[in-house]
Short mmCIF file of C-alpha atoms and ligand atoms in Angstrom, two decimals:
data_model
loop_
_atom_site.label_atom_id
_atom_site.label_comp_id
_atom_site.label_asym_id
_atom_site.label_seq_id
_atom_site.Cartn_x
_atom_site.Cartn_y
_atom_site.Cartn_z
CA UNK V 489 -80.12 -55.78 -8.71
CA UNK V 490 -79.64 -54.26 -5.65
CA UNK V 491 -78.39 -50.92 -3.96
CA UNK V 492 -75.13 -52.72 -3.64
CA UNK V 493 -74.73 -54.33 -6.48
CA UNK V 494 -75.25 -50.60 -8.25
CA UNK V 495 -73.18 -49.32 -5.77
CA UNK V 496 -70.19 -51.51 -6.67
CA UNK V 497 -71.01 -51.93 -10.42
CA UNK V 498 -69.97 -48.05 -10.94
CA UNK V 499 -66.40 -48.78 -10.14
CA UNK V 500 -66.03 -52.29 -11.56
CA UNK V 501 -65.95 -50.42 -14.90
CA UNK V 502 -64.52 -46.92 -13.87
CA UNK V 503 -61.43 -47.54 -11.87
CA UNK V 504 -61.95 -46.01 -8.17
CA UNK V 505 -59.07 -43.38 -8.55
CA UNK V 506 -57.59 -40.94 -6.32
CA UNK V 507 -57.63 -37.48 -7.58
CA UNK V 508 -55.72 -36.49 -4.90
CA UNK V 509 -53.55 -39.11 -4.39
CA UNK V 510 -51.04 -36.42 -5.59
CA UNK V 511 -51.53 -34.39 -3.07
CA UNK V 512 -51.50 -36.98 -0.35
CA UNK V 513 -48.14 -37.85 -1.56
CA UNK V 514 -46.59 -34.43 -1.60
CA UNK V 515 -46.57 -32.80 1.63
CA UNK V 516 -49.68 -31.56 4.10
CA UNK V 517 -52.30 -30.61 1.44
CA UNK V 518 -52.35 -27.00 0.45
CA UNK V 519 -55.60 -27.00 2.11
CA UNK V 520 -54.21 -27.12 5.85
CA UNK V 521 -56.81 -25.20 7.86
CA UNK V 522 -54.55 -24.84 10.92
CA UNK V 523 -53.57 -26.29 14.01
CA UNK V 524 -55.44 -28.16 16.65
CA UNK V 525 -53.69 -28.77 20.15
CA UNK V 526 -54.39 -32.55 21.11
CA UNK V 527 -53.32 -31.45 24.88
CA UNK V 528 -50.17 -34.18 25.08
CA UNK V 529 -48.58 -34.41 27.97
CA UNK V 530 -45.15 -35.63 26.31
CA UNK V 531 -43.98 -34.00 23.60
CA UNK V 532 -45.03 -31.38 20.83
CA UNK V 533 -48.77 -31.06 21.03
CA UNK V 534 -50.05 -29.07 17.48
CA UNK V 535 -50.91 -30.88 14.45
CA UNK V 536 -52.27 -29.46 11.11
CA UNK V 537 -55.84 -30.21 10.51
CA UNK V 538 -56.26 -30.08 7.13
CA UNK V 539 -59.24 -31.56 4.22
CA UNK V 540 -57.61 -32.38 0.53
CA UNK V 541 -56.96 -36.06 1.52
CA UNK V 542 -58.68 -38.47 -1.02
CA UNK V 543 -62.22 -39.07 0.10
CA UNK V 544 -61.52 -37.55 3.44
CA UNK V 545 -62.81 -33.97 5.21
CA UNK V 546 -60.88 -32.19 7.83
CA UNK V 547 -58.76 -34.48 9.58
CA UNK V 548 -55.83 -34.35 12.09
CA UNK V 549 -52.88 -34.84 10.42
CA UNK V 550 -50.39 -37.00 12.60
CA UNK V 551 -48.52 -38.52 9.38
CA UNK V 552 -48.55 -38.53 5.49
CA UNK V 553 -45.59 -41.05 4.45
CA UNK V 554 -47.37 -43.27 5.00
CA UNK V 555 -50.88 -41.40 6.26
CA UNK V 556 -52.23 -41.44 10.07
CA UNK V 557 -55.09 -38.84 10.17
CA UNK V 558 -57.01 -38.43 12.76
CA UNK V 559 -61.34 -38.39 13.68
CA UNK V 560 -61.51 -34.76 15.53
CA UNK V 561 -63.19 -35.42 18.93
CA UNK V 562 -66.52 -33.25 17.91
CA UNK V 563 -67.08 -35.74 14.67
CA UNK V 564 -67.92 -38.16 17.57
CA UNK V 565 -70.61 -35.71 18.81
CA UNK V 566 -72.54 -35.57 15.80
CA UNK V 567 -73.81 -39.40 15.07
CA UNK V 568 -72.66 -42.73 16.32
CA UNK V 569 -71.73 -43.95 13.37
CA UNK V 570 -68.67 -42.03 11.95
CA UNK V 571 -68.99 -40.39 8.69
CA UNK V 572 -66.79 -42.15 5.74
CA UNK V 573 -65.04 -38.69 5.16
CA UNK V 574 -63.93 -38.35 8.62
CA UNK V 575 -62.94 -42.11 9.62
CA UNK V 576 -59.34 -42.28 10.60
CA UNK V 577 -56.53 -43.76 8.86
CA UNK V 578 -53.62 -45.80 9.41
CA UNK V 579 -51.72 -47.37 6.95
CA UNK V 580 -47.76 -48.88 8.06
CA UNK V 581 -46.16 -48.67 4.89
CA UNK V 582 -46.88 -45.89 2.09
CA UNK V 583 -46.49 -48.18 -0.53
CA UNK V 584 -50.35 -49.42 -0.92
CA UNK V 585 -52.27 -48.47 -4.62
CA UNK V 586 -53.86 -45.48 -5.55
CA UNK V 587 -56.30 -46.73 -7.29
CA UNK V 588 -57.33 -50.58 -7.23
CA UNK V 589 -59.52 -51.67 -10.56
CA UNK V 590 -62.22 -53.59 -9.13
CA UNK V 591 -63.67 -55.12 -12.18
CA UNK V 592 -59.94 -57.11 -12.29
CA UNK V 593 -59.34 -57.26 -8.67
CA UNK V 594 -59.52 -60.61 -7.31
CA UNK V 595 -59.34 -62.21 -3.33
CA UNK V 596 -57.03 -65.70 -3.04
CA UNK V 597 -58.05 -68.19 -0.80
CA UNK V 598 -55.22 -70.83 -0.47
CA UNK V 599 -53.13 -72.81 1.94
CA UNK V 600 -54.70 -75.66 4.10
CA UNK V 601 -58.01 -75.85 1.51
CA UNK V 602 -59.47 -78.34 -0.69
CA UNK V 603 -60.02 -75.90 -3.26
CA UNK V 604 -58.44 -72.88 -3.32
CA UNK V 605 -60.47 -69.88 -4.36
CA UNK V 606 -59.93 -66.73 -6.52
CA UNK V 607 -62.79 -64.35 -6.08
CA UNK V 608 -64.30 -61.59 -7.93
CA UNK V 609 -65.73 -59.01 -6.27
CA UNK V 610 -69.36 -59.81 -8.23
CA UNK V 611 -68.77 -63.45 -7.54
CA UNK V 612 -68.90 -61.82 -3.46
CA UNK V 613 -71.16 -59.56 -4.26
CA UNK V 614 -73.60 -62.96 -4.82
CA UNK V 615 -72.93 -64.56 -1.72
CA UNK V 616 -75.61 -64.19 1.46
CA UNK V 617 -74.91 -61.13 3.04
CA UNK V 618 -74.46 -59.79 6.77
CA UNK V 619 -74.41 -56.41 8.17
CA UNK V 620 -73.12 -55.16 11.44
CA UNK V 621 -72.05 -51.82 13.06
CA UNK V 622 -68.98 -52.14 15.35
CA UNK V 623 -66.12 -49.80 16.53
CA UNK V 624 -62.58 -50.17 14.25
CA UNK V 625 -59.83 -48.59 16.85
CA UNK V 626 -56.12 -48.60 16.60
CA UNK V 627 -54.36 -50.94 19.29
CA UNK V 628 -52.75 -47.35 20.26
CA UNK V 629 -55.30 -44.94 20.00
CA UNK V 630 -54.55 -42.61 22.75
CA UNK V 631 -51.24 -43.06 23.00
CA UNK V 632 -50.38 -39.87 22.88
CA UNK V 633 -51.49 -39.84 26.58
CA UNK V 634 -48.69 -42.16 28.27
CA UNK V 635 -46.94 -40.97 30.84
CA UNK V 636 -43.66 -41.36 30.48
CA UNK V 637 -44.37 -41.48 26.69
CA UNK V 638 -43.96 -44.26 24.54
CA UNK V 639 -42.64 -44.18 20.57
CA UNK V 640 -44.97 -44.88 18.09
CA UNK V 641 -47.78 -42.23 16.43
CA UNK V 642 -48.72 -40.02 19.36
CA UNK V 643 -52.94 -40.17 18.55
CA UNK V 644 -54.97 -38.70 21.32
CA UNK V 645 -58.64 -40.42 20.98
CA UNK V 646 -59.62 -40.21 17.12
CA UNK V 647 -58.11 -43.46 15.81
CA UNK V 648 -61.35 -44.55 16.36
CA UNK V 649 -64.45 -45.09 14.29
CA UNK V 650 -67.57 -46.66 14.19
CA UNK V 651 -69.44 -47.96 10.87
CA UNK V 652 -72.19 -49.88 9.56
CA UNK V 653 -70.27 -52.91 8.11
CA UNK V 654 -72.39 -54.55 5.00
CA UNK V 655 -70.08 -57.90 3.42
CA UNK V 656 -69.79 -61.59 3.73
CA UNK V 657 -68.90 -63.46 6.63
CA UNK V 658 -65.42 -65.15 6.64
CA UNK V 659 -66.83 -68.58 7.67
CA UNK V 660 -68.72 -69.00 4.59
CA UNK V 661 -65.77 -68.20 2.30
CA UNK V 662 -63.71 -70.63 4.11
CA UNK V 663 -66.26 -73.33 4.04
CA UNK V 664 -66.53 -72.75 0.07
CA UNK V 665 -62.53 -73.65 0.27
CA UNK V 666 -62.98 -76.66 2.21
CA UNK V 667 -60.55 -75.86 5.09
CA UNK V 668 -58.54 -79.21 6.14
CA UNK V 669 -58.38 -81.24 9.03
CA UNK V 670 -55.04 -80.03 10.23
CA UNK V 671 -55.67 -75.88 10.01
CA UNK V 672 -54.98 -74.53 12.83
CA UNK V 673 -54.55 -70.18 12.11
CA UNK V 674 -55.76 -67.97 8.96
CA UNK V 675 -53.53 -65.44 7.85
CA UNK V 676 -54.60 -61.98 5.63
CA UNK V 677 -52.62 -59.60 3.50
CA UNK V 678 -53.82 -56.76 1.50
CA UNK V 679 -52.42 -55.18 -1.40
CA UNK V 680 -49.92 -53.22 0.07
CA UNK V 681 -46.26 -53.97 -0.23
CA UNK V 682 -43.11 -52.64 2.10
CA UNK V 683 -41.06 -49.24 1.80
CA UNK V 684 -37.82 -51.02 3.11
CA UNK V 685 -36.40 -53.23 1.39
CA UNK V 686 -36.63 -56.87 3.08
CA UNK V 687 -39.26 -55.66 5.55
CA UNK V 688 -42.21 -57.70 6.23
CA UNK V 689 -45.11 -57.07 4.75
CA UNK V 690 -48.24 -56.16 6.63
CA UNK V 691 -49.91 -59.35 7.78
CA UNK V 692 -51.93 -60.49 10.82
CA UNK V 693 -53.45 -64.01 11.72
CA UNK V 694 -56.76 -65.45 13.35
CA UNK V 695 -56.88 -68.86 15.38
CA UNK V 696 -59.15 -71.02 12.66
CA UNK V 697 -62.13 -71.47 15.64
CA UNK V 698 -62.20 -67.22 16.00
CA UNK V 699 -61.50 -67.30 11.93
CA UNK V 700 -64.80 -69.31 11.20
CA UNK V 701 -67.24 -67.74 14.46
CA UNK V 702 -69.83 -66.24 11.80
CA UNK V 703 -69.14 -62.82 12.71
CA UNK V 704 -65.34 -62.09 11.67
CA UNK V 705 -66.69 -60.68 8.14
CA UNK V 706 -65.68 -59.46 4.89
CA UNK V 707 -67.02 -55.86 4.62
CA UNK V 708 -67.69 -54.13 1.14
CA UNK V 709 -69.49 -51.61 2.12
CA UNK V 710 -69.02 -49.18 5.22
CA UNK V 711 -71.86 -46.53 6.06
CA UNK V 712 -73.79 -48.12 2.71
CA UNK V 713 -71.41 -46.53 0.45
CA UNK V 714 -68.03 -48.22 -0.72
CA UNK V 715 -64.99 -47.92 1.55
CA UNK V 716 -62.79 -45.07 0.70
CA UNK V 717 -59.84 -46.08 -0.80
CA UNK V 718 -57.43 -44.92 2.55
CA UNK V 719 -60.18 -47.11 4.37
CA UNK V 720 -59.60 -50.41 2.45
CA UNK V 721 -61.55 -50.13 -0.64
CA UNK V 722 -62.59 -52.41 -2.59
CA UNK V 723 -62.40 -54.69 0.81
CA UNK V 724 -61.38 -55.13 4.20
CA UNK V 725 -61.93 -57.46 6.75
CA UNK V 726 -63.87 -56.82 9.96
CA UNK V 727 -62.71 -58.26 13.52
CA UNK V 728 -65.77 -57.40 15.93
CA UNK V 729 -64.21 -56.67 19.29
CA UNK V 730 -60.65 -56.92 18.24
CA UNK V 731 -58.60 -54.20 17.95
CA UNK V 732 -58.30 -53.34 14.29
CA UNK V 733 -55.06 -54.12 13.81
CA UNK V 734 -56.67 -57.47 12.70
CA UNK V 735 -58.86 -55.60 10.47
CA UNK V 736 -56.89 -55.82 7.34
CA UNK V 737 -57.46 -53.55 4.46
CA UNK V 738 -57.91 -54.13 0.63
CA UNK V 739 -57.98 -57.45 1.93
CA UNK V 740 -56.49 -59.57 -0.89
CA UNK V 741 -55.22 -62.62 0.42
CA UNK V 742 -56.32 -65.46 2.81
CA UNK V 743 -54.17 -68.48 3.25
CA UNK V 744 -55.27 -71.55 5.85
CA UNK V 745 -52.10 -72.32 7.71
CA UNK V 746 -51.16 -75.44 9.82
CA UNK V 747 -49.55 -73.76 12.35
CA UNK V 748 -49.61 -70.60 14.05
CA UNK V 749 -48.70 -67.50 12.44
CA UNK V 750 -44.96 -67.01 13.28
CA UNK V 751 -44.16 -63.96 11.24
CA UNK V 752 -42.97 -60.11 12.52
CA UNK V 753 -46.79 -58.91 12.75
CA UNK V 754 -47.85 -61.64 15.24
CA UNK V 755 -44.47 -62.75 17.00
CA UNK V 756 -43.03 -59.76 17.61
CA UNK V 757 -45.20 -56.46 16.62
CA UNK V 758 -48.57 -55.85 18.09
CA UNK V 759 -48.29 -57.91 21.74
CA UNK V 760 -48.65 -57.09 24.75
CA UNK V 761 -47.93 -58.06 28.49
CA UNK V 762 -50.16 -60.57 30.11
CA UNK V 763 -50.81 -58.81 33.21
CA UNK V 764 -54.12 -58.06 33.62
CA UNK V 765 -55.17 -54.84 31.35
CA UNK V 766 -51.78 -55.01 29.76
CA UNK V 767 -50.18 -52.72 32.94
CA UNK V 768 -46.54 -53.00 33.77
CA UNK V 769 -44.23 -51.09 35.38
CA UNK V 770 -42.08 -48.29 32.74
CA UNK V 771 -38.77 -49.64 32.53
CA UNK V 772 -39.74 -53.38 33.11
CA UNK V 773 -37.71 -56.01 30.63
CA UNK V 774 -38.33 -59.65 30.00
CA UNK V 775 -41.93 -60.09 30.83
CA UNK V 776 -43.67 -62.34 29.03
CA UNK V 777 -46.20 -61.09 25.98
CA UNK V 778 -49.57 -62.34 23.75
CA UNK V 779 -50.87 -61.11 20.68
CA UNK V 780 -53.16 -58.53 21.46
CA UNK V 781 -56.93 -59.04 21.39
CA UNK V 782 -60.18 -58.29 22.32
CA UNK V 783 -61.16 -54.18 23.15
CA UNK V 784 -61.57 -52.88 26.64
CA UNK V 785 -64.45 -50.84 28.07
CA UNK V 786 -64.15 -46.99 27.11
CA UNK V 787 -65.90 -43.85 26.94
CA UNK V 788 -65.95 -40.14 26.41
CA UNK V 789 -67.76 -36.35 26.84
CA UNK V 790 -67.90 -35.30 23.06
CA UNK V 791 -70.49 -32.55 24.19
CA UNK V 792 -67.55 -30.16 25.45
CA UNK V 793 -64.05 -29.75 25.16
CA UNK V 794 -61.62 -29.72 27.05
CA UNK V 795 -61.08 -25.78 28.98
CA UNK V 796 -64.62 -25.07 27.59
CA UNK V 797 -66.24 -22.16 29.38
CA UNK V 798 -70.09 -22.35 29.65
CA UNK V 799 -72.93 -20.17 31.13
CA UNK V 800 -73.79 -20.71 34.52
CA UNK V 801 -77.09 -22.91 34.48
CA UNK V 802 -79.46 -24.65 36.43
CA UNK V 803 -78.62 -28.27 34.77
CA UNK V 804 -75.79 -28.29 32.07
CA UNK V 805 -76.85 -31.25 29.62
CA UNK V 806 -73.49 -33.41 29.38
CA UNK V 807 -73.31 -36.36 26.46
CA UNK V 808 -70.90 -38.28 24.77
CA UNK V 809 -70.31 -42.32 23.26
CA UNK V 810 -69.00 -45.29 24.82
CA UNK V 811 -68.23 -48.74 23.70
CA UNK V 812 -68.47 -51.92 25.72
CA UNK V 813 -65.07 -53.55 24.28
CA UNK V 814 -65.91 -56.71 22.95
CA UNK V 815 -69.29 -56.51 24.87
CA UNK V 816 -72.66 -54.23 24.98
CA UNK V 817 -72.79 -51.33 27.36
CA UNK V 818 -74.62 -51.84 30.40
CA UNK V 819 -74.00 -48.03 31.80
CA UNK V 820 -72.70 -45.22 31.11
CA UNK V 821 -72.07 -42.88 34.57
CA UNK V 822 -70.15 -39.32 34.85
CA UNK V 823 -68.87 -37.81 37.91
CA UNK V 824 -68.34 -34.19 38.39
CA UNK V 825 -66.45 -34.07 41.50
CA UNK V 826 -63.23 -36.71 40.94
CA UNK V 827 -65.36 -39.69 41.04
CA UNK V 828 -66.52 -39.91 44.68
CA UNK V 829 -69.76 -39.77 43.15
CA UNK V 830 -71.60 -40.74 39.97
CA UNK V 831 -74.63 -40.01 38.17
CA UNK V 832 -76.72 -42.23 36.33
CA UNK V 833 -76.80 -41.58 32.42
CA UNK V 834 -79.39 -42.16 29.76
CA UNK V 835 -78.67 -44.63 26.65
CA UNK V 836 -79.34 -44.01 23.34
CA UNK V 837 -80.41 -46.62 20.86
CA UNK V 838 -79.12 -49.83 20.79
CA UNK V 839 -76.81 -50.93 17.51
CA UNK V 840 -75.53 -53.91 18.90
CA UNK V 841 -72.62 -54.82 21.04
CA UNK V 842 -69.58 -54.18 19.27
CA UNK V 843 -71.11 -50.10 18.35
CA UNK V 844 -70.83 -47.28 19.55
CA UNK V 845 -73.61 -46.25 22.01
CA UNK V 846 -74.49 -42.56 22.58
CA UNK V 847 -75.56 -41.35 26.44
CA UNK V 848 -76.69 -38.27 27.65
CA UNK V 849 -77.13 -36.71 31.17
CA UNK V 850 -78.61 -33.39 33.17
CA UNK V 851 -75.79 -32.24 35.41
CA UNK V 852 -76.73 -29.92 38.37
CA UNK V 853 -74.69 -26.93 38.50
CA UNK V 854 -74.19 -25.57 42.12
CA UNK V 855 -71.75 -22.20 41.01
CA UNK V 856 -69.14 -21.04 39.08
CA UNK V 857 -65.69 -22.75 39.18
CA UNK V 858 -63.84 -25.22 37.25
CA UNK V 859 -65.63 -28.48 37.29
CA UNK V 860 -63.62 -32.27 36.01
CA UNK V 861 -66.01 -34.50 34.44
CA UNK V 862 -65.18 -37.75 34.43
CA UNK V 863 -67.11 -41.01 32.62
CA UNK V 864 -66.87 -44.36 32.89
CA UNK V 865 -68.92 -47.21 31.04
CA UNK V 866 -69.51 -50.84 32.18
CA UNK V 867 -70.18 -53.11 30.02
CA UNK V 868 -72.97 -56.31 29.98
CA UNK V 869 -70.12 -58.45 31.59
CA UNK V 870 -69.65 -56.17 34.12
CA UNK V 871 -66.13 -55.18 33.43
CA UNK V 872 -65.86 -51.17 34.04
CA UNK V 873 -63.01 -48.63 33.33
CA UNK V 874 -60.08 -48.25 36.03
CA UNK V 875 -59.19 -44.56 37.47
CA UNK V 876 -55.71 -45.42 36.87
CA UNK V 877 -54.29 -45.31 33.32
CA UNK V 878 -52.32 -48.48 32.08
CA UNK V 879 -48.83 -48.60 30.84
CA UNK V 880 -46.86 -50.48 28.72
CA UNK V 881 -43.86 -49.64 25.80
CA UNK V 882 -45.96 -49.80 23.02
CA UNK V 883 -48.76 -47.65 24.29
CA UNK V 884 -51.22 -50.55 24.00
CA UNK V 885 -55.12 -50.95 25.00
CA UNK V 886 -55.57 -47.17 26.74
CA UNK V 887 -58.77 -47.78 28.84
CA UNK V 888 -59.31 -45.51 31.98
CA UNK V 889 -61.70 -43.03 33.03
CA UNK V 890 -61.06 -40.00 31.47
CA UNK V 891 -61.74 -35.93 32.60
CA UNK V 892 -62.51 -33.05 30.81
CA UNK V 893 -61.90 -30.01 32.61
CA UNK V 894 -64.70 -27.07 32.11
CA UNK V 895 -64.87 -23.62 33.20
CA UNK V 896 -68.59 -22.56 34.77
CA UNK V 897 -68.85 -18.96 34.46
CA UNK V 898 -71.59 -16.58 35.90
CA UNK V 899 -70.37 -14.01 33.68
CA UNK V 900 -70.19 -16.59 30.37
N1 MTE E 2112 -53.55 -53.73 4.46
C1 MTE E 2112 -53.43 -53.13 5.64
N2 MTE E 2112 -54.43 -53.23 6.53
C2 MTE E 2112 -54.33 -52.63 7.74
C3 MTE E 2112 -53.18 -51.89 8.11
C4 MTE E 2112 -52.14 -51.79 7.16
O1 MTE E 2112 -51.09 -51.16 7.38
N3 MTE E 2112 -52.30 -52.42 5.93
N4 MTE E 2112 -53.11 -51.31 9.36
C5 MTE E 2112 -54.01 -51.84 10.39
C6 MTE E 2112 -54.09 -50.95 11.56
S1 MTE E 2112 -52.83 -51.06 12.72
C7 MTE E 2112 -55.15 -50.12 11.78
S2 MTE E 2112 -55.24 -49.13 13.16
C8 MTE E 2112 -56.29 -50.10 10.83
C9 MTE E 2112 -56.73 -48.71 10.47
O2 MTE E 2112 -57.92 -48.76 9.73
P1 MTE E 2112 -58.44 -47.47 8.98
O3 MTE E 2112 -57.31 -46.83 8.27
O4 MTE E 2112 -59.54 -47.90 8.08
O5 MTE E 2112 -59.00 -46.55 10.05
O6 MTE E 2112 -56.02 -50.80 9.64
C10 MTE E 2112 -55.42 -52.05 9.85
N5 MTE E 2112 -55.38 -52.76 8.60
MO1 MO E 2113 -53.35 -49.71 14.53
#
């Protein structure tokens, strides 16, 4: 036996419950340790930050029915890989369990199959296993940013996350099924149901090629510990390079279709314009849309904050992550004078191309005054990050260059 086998054992005889479920149900957790200002140009800018969340540490509360909390931009400082307790959550609909028994739990395969499956988690737990670290982020993290603003959950950059992803792949599943001749798309579902009556219930769709490319996985363990309920538990599927809207959690259903998924979560939620990054014009109708896809380039200063003041220095050491999209990271530059020039940046440690990567540079401080930094990534495809933001009405695939704004100070 294994450290994952013990790891999910525990809870295939104790139920995984929430404790605070309660609490996350109620109203922002007595525990709210104030307010953090996410700096939005559109609207109201504070949100509570607040711990008491089941399984969770401080977060940024943007939501609770049903919960969007936010990764505060120093959690990305720390490591690459972002801690269990302070990976952000998104769920659409409140009405997902608060506690899932994973000694009865079981996954369906059905649909276009020759034998359709019901699997235990210890009957997955005994299939050859794969492990990969790659970035989960929301289709609209950093919405919050638009300009003019867009509806939806106004996140500034922490509905992102980046984990160690330990499961099964999705291929191998399916080829246990026996998909038929005439599949064309795979469709998941989870075990969360709808708030409204007659709404659809959360469900996205792969084409069967992308479904069965040996890396779309089946995780059931994030970080090497189980997934925390809000994140999935007792499993979730991974999407490498796709925007994690695909990533569906407390995965419970997989069904082999023969056509393409026509229902609300592909045909009409989640797409986006065709123009190249997704950029049209605010106030443009009729333009024709695709599911969204694969990530974009993007990357950040985690080492300061934004109005930071810092001692005047020789060399101020700058760092922060970036991700390559659905590709490595090649490099990682930062400009401290509105990009008219740009400094080379040292990589940290290679996890692979759909992680996280952390860089680091030496920046040369000539005086006091306020000083923009600016970063941009390219990544091993050679696709970089524009100056100019994108727009579009759903506040979809955010992926320019973007400054933080410090204060030098001879006095600091
Ligand atoms: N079952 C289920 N899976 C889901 C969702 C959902 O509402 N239900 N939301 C998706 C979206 S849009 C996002 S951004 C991610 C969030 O993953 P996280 O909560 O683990 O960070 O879950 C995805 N998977
Ligand atoms: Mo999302």
């Amino acid at each position: 036996m294994d450290r994952f086998d013990m790891m999910m054992r525990a809870p295939l005889d104790r139920r995984q419950m929430l404790a605070g479920a309660a609490a996350m149900l109620a109203a922002v957790p007595a525990g709210a340790q104030g307010l953090v200002d996410l700096r939005l140009p559109g609207g109201p800018s504070r949100r509570p930050l607040a711990g008491g969340f089941p399984g969770k540490g401080e977060m940024i509360v943007q939501r609770i029915h049903p919960p969007l909390l936010e990764t505060p931009m120093e959690v990305f400082d720390g490591d690459v890989f972002t801690p269990n307790d302070r990976f952000f959550v998104r769920w659409h609909w409140s009405d997902f369990p608060t506690s899932v028994d994973a000694g009865a739990f079981r996954l369906a395969v059905h649909g276009r199959v020759r034998r359709p499956l019901s699997i235990s988690l210890a009957q997955l737990l005994r299939m050859p296993r794969v492990e990969l670290a790659a970035v989960n982020q929301c289709s609209g993290n950093s919405r919050g940013l638009f300009e003019p603003r867009v509806p939806g959950a106004q996140w500034a950059h922490g509905a992102m996350g980046n984990a160690r992803w330990t499961g099964v792949r999705l291929r191998d599943l399916l080829d246990r099924a026996g998909v038929l001749a005439d599949a064309v798309a795979v469709r998941f579902a989870g075990l969360d149901g709808t708030t409204v009556e007659g709404a659809p219930r959360y469900e996205k769709a792969l084409a069967i090629d992308h479904a069965r490319d040996g890396e779309v996985m089946i995780a059931f363990a994030m970080n090497g510990e189980q997934l925390p309920l809000l994140n999935g538990f007792p499993i979730r599927l991974i999407v490498p390079g796709y925007y994690s809207t695909y990533w569906i959690k407390m995965l419970s259903d997989i069904e082999v279709l023969a056509a393409p998924d026509d229902g609300y979560w592909m045909a009409k939620a989640y797409r986006i314009p065709t123009t190249p990054g997704a950029d049209i014009a605010p106030g443009t109708k009729d333009f024709p849309t695709v599911p969204i896809g694969r990530m974009v380039p993007r990357s950040f200063v985690t080492s300061l904050r934004e109005g930071q003041a810092v001692p005047l220095r020789p060399v101020l050491p700058v760092g922060g992550i970036a991700l390559g999209g659905d590709r490595g990271v090649a490099r990682v530059e930062l400009s401290a004078d509105g990009g008219r020039s740009w400094l080379p940046t040292r990589l940290g440690p290679d996890h692979g191309r759909y992680s996280f990567r952390r860089w680091d540079a030496d920046l040369p401080l000539a005086g006091p005054g306020r000083l923009t930094l600016m970063v941009r990534c390219t990544n091993d495809a050679g696709e970089g990050q524009p100056m100019k933001p994108v727009w579009n009405p759903s506040g979809f695939m955010r992926g320019n260059v973007e400054a933080v704004s410090i204060e030098v100070r001879a006095d600091a």
